[in-house]
Short mmCIF file of C-alpha atoms in Angstrom, two decimals:
data_model
loop_
_atom_site.label_atom_id
_atom_site.label_comp_id
_atom_site.label_asym_id
_atom_site.label_seq_id
_atom_site.Cartn_x
_atom_site.Cartn_y
_atom_site.Cartn_z
CA MET O 1 -116.91 -34.72 -26.08
CA ASP O 2 -115.27 -35.07 -29.48
CA ALA O 3 -111.65 -35.93 -30.14
CA HIS O 4 -110.70 -32.27 -30.58
CA SER O 5 -112.03 -31.01 -27.24
CA THR O 6 -110.03 -30.56 -24.07
CA TRP O 7 -110.37 -33.82 -22.16
CA GLU O 8 -110.64 -34.24 -18.41
CA PHE O 9 -111.44 -36.94 -15.88
CA THR O 10 -111.44 -36.78 -12.08
CA ASP O 11 -109.80 -39.96 -10.83
CA ASP O 12 -110.16 -41.77 -7.50
CA ARG O 13 -107.36 -39.77 -5.90
CA GLY O 14 -109.59 -36.74 -6.44
CA LEU O 15 -107.16 -35.43 -9.06
CA ARG O 16 -108.42 -33.73 -12.22
CA VAL O 17 -106.55 -35.42 -15.06
CA THR O 18 -106.47 -33.38 -18.25
CA ALA O 19 -105.24 -33.67 -21.83
CA ALA O 20 -105.37 -31.38 -24.84
CA SER O 21 -107.69 -33.86 -26.56
CA ARG O 22 -109.28 -37.18 -25.75
CA PRO O 23 -106.45 -39.71 -25.28
CA THR O 24 -106.32 -42.51 -27.82
CA ARG O 25 -102.91 -44.01 -27.03
CA LEU O 26 -103.25 -45.75 -23.66
CA VAL O 27 -100.85 -47.59 -21.39
CA ALA O 28 -102.35 -49.40 -18.40
CA TYR O 29 -101.74 -51.61 -15.42
CA ILE O 30 -102.58 -55.05 -16.79
CA GLN O 31 -105.87 -55.44 -14.89
CA ALA O 32 -106.95 -51.99 -16.07
CA GLY O 33 -105.84 -52.76 -19.62
CA ALA O 34 -107.89 -55.97 -19.64
CA THR O 35 -110.90 -54.00 -18.42
CA LEU O 36 -110.53 -51.35 -21.11
CA TRP O 37 -110.23 -54.13 -23.70
CA ASP O 38 -113.62 -55.45 -22.61
CA HIS O 39 -114.99 -51.96 -23.32
CA GLY O 40 -113.62 -52.05 -26.85
CA LEU O 41 -110.47 -50.00 -26.14
CA ARG O 42 -107.08 -51.42 -27.08
CA PRO O 43 -104.12 -50.38 -24.89
CA ALA O 44 -100.82 -49.70 -26.61
CA GLY O 45 -98.91 -51.13 -23.65
CA VAL O 46 -99.23 -52.63 -20.18
CA PHE O 47 -97.22 -52.99 -16.98
CA GLY O 48 -97.47 -55.36 -14.05
CA SER O 49 -96.94 -55.33 -10.29
CA HIS O 50 -94.16 -56.38 -7.93
CA HIS O 51 -95.78 -59.84 -7.76
CA ASP O 52 -95.23 -60.45 -11.47
CA GLY O 53 -92.14 -61.71 -13.22
CA GLY O 54 -90.45 -60.50 -16.37
CA ALA O 55 -93.43 -61.49 -18.53
CA GLN O 56 -96.95 -60.26 -17.87
CA ASP O 57 -99.15 -62.68 -15.93
CA PRO O 58 -101.71 -64.18 -18.36
CA ALA O 59 -104.10 -64.82 -15.46
CA LYS O 60 -104.53 -61.05 -15.13
CA ALA O 61 -104.80 -60.36 -18.84
CA GLY O 62 -108.41 -61.31 -19.54
CA GLY O 63 -108.92 -61.17 -23.30
CA LEU O 64 -105.85 -59.03 -24.01
CA PRO O 65 -103.68 -60.40 -26.84
CA LEU O 66 -100.47 -60.09 -24.82
CA GLU O 67 -98.31 -61.21 -27.73
CA GLU O 68 -99.44 -58.11 -29.66
CA ILE O 69 -99.20 -55.53 -26.87
CA ARG O 70 -95.97 -54.00 -25.60
CA SER O 71 -94.96 -54.79 -22.03
CA PHE O 72 -93.06 -52.14 -20.08
CA GLY O 73 -92.13 -54.54 -17.27
CA SER O 74 -93.46 -55.11 -13.78
CA GLY O 75 -93.02 -53.53 -10.34
CA SER O 76 -89.50 -52.25 -9.79
CA GLY O 77 -88.66 -53.49 -13.29
CA VAL O 78 -91.06 -51.11 -15.06
CA ASP O 79 -89.07 -49.04 -17.55
CA ILE O 80 -90.50 -45.60 -16.79
CA GLU O 81 -88.33 -43.83 -19.35
CA ALA O 82 -89.38 -46.20 -22.14
CA LEU O 83 -93.01 -45.88 -21.07
CA ALA O 84 -92.87 -42.09 -21.18
CA ALA O 85 -90.95 -42.16 -24.47
CA ALA O 86 -93.81 -44.15 -26.00
CA GLU O 87 -95.85 -40.95 -25.57
CA PRO O 88 -99.09 -42.35 -24.17
CA GLY O 89 -101.95 -39.90 -24.06
CA LEU O 90 -102.96 -41.46 -20.74
CA VAL O 91 -101.70 -44.05 -18.27
CA VAL O 92 -104.49 -45.93 -16.47
CA ALA O 93 -103.48 -47.35 -13.10
CA VAL O 94 -105.14 -48.73 -9.97
CA THR O 95 -104.80 -48.19 -6.25
CA TYR O 96 -105.87 -50.21 -3.23
CA GLY O 97 -106.81 -47.04 -1.38
CA GLY O 98 -105.02 -43.73 -0.92
CA ASP O 99 -102.80 -42.06 -3.48
CA GLN O 100 -100.27 -44.82 -4.12
CA VAL O 101 -100.21 -46.18 -7.68
CA TYR O 102 -100.26 -49.96 -7.36
CA GLY O 103 -97.50 -51.84 -9.14
CA LEU O 104 -94.99 -48.97 -9.24
CA ASP O 105 -92.39 -47.79 -6.77
CA PRO O 106 -93.49 -44.44 -5.28
CA ASP O 107 -90.62 -42.50 -6.83
CA ALA O 108 -91.25 -44.09 -10.21
CA ALA O 109 -94.97 -43.28 -10.01
CA LYS O 110 -94.16 -39.65 -9.13
CA HIS O 111 -91.68 -39.39 -12.00
CA LEU O 112 -94.19 -40.88 -14.43
CA GLY O 113 -96.93 -38.49 -13.31
CA GLU O 114 -94.64 -35.54 -14.01
CA GLN O 115 -94.28 -36.64 -17.65
CA VAL O 116 -97.67 -38.00 -18.74
CA PRO O 117 -101.28 -37.86 -17.50
CA VAL O 118 -102.13 -40.70 -15.09
CA ALA O 119 -105.69 -41.67 -14.09
CA VAL O 120 -106.02 -43.97 -11.07
CA ILE O 121 -109.04 -46.13 -10.20
CA ASP O 122 -109.54 -47.43 -6.64
CA VAL O 123 -110.10 -51.22 -6.58
CA GLY O 124 -109.57 -51.62 -2.83
CA THR O 125 -111.54 -52.61 0.24
CA SER O 126 -113.60 -49.41 0.39
CA ARG O 127 -115.24 -50.15 -2.97
CA SER O 128 -117.93 -52.65 -3.90
CA LEU O 129 -117.45 -54.71 -7.04
CA ALA O 130 -120.22 -52.69 -8.67
CA GLN O 131 -118.51 -49.42 -7.75
CA VAL O 132 -115.19 -50.55 -9.20
CA ARG O 133 -116.93 -51.71 -12.36
CA GLY O 134 -118.88 -48.44 -12.56
CA ARG O 135 -115.78 -46.27 -12.30
CA PHE O 136 -114.02 -48.18 -15.07
CA THR O 137 -117.16 -47.82 -17.19
CA GLU O 138 -117.13 -44.04 -16.61
CA LEU O 139 -113.48 -43.83 -17.61
CA ALA O 140 -113.95 -46.05 -20.67
CA ARG O 141 -116.82 -43.92 -21.91
CA ALA O 142 -114.82 -40.75 -21.30
CA LEU O 143 -112.15 -42.34 -23.50
CA GLY O 144 -114.61 -42.91 -26.33
CA ALA O 145 -116.03 -46.37 -25.64
CA GLN O 146 -119.48 -46.65 -27.17
CA PRO O 147 -122.34 -46.82 -24.64
CA ASP O 148 -123.49 -50.13 -26.09
CA ALA O 149 -120.01 -51.70 -25.77
CA ALA O 150 -120.92 -53.06 -22.34
CA ALA O 151 -124.60 -53.69 -23.05
CA ARG O 152 -124.22 -57.40 -23.68
CA GLY O 153 -122.03 -57.75 -20.63
CA GLU O 154 -124.64 -55.97 -18.52
CA GLU O 155 -127.26 -58.48 -19.65
CA GLU O 156 -124.92 -61.40 -18.92
CA LEU O 157 -124.17 -60.03 -15.46
CA ALA O 158 -127.83 -59.52 -14.56
CA ARG O 159 -128.55 -63.11 -15.58
CA ALA O 160 -125.53 -64.47 -13.68
CA GLU O 161 -126.48 -62.56 -10.52
CA ALA O 162 -130.05 -63.85 -10.63
CA ARG O 163 -128.85 -67.41 -11.19
CA LEU O 164 -126.35 -67.35 -8.35
CA ARG O 165 -128.83 -65.68 -5.99
CA SER O 166 -131.33 -68.45 -6.70
CA LEU O 167 -128.79 -71.23 -6.12
CA ALA O 168 -127.54 -69.61 -2.92
CA SER O 169 -131.06 -69.45 -1.51
CA ARG O 170 -131.35 -73.23 -1.39
CA PRO O 171 -130.96 -75.14 1.91
CA ALA O 172 -127.57 -76.62 2.84
CA ARG O 173 -125.53 -74.04 0.98
CA PRO O 174 -121.94 -75.08 0.18
CA ARG O 175 -119.19 -73.42 2.24
CA VAL O 176 -116.77 -71.44 0.09
CA LEU O 177 -113.16 -70.71 1.08
CA ALA O 178 -110.88 -68.42 -0.95
CA LEU O 179 -107.14 -68.82 -0.65
CA SER O 180 -103.78 -68.26 -2.28
CA ALA O 181 -101.24 -71.06 -1.96
CA ALA O 182 -98.03 -69.72 -0.42
CA ASP O 183 -95.97 -72.93 -0.65
CA GLU O 184 -96.21 -76.63 0.10
CA ARG O 185 -96.62 -75.92 3.82
CA THR O 186 -98.77 -72.80 4.09
CA ALA O 187 -101.66 -70.94 2.49
CA HIS O 188 -102.92 -67.38 2.61
CA LEU O 189 -106.61 -67.61 3.57
CA ALA O 190 -108.66 -64.68 2.28
CA ARG O 191 -110.74 -62.58 4.65
CA PRO O 192 -113.94 -62.18 2.57
CA ALA O 193 -114.87 -58.72 3.86
CA THR O 194 -111.73 -57.17 2.36
CA TRP O 195 -112.16 -58.39 -1.23
CA PRO O 196 -114.83 -56.72 -3.42
CA GLY O 197 -115.25 -59.88 -5.51
CA LEU O 198 -115.82 -62.05 -2.45
CA ARG O 199 -118.15 -59.53 -0.84
CA ALA O 200 -120.22 -59.61 -4.04
CA LEU O 201 -120.64 -63.37 -3.59
CA GLY O 202 -121.73 -62.87 0.01
CA GLU O 203 -124.26 -60.23 -1.00
CA LEU O 204 -125.81 -62.77 -3.39
CA GLY O 205 -126.16 -65.28 -0.55
CA VAL O 206 -123.02 -67.42 -0.95
CA GLU O 207 -121.74 -68.77 2.39
CA LEU O 208 -118.13 -67.63 2.66
CA VAL O 209 -115.71 -69.11 5.18
CA ASP O 210 -114.02 -66.40 7.24
CA PRO O 211 -110.67 -67.60 8.63
CA GLU O 212 -110.75 -66.05 12.07
CA GLY O 213 -107.59 -65.38 14.03
CA GLU O 214 -104.60 -63.09 13.93
CA GLY O 215 -102.93 -62.10 10.70
CA GLY O 216 -102.99 -59.46 8.02
CA ALA O 217 -105.96 -57.35 7.00
CA ASN O 218 -106.57 -59.24 3.75
CA TRP O 219 -105.12 -62.66 4.50
CA ARG O 220 -104.50 -65.03 7.37
CA THR O 221 -101.46 -67.22 6.73
CA ALA O 222 -102.02 -70.75 8.03
CA GLU O 223 -100.73 -74.28 7.62
CA TRP O 224 -102.65 -76.46 5.18
CA ALA O 225 -104.00 -78.56 8.05
CA GLU O 226 -105.79 -75.47 9.40
CA ALA O 227 -107.25 -74.73 5.98
CA ALA O 228 -108.52 -78.31 5.63
CA ALA O 229 -110.05 -78.14 9.13
CA LEU O 230 -112.38 -75.37 7.89
CA ARG O 231 -114.05 -78.08 5.75
CA PRO O 232 -114.94 -76.02 2.68
CA ASP O 233 -117.13 -77.51 -0.03
CA ILE O 234 -115.74 -75.16 -2.67
CA VAL O 235 -112.19 -73.76 -2.72
CA LEU O 236 -111.45 -70.63 -4.73
CA ALA O 237 -107.74 -70.98 -5.48
CA ASP O 238 -105.65 -68.02 -6.63
CA VAL O 239 -104.40 -68.66 -10.18
CA ARG O 240 -102.07 -65.66 -10.45
CA ALA O 241 -98.41 -66.33 -11.15
CA ASN O 242 -97.35 -65.38 -7.61
CA ALA O 243 -99.43 -68.23 -6.09
CA ALA O 244 -97.82 -71.65 -5.68
CA PRO O 245 -99.04 -73.98 -8.46
CA PRO O 246 -101.02 -77.14 -7.58
CA ARG O 247 -98.16 -79.42 -8.64
CA LEU O 248 -96.13 -78.19 -5.64
CA LEU O 249 -98.94 -79.24 -3.30
CA ALA O 250 -99.28 -82.81 -4.57
CA GLY O 251 -97.41 -84.29 -1.60
CA ASN O 252 -99.33 -82.37 1.09
CA ALA O 253 -101.80 -84.69 2.85
CA SER O 254 -104.03 -81.83 4.05
CA TRP O 255 -104.32 -80.30 0.58
CA SER O 256 -105.13 -83.73 -0.84
CA ALA O 257 -107.78 -84.35 1.83
CA MET O 258 -109.34 -80.94 1.24
CA THR O 259 -109.48 -81.35 -2.54
CA ARG O 260 -111.02 -84.81 -2.23
CA ARG O 261 -113.87 -83.18 -0.31
CA ALA O 262 -114.11 -79.85 -2.15
CA GLN O 263 -114.35 -78.60 -5.70
CA VAL O 264 -111.38 -76.37 -6.55
CA LEU O 265 -112.17 -73.38 -8.76
CA PRO O 266 -109.80 -70.83 -10.31
CA TRP O 267 -109.93 -67.47 -8.54
CA ASN O 268 -108.34 -64.32 -9.90
CA PRO O 269 -108.38 -61.53 -7.27
CA GLU O 270 -107.42 -59.12 -10.08
CA ASN O 271 -110.17 -60.06 -12.51
CA PRO O 272 -110.92 -57.45 -15.21
CA ALA O 273 -113.47 -55.04 -13.75
CA SER O 274 -116.00 -55.36 -16.55
CA HIS O 275 -119.58 -56.62 -16.68
CA ARG O 276 -118.58 -59.52 -18.90
CA ALA O 277 -115.69 -60.65 -16.70
CA HIS O 278 -117.76 -60.38 -13.53
CA ALA O 279 -120.57 -62.38 -15.15
CA GLY O 280 -118.08 -65.12 -16.01
CA TRP O 281 -116.81 -65.13 -12.43
CA LEU O 282 -120.29 -65.52 -10.97
CA ASP O 283 -121.13 -68.26 -13.47
CA THR O 284 -118.04 -70.22 -12.45
CA VAL O 285 -119.19 -70.21 -8.83
CA ALA O 286 -122.78 -70.96 -9.81
CA ASP O 287 -121.69 -73.97 -11.89
CA ALA O 288 -119.92 -75.41 -8.85
CA MET O 289 -122.89 -74.78 -6.58
#
C-alpha cells in the first residue's frame, strides 16, 4: 500500500480502523510508542497511564528520545483536546483484554475515538509474548516500516532464546521470582501465568516461583517476610516509576536477607514489544543464570 491509498487495519478490538491515506503522524501509549520506535517509526507524541506521574516514565520508554517527543500527559491527566488538536493520523494504544483503552479514562477514550482513528493492540493475559510482538510487527509494517527493520532484532531474539533454553536445561535451575515493591512493608508478587513476558521464560525452561494463595489475578500482595520465605535465587524487580524504589527498602530485614541470597534484576512488565527489546530481556535473565 502506498502513501496515497486508503489505509486500514483491524485492531484487537475487532474494529476496522481506517484513514484516507497511510498515517505518518502517530501518537501512542508510551509502551506502544517505544515499540514503533524499534521498528523505525518515530511517534510525534506519547501518553502514559494512571500509574505514571506528570512526566513520562523512562523505564517504559525503551529507546525513545523523550526529551524530543511531546507528552500529552498520563491517565486522567491526558489532555485529550490537545492530543486531538495535534492532528495525529493515528493513535496507537494498548488494552489488557476487552475494549478498554489502557491508560485513559473510558469517557476520554470514547471522546478521542470520535475525533481521530485509534488502533488498539491487546497485550494482556490471553496473548503470548510472540503474539503481542507479532501484532505490533503487523501494525508497524502497515504503517510503512520496512520489512528488514526488525530483521536484526529477529536474529538477536532467536539467539537469546536458544541461549536461555540451553541454560535452563541444566540441573539445579535457579528459582526466579517476579515482584513489584509496594512499600517498605509489602510487595506485589507476580503470578507468572498472567504475564506474557514471564510465561515466555517458563516456556524456555526457566523455573518461575508461583506465589500461591489468595489475592488478585495478576498479583498476590504479601509482606516481605513471605516473599523471602519463597527463597528465590533470582528476583525480577519492577523498575517502573509506580514501584517503590530500593532505597525505601534498605531498612527491611527480609528484603536484605532475600537480596543477600538472590540476584536482583530489573524487570519492566511494560517492555517494548519488539524483537530487539525481548532479546535484551531474555539476555538479562540468561546472564544471571
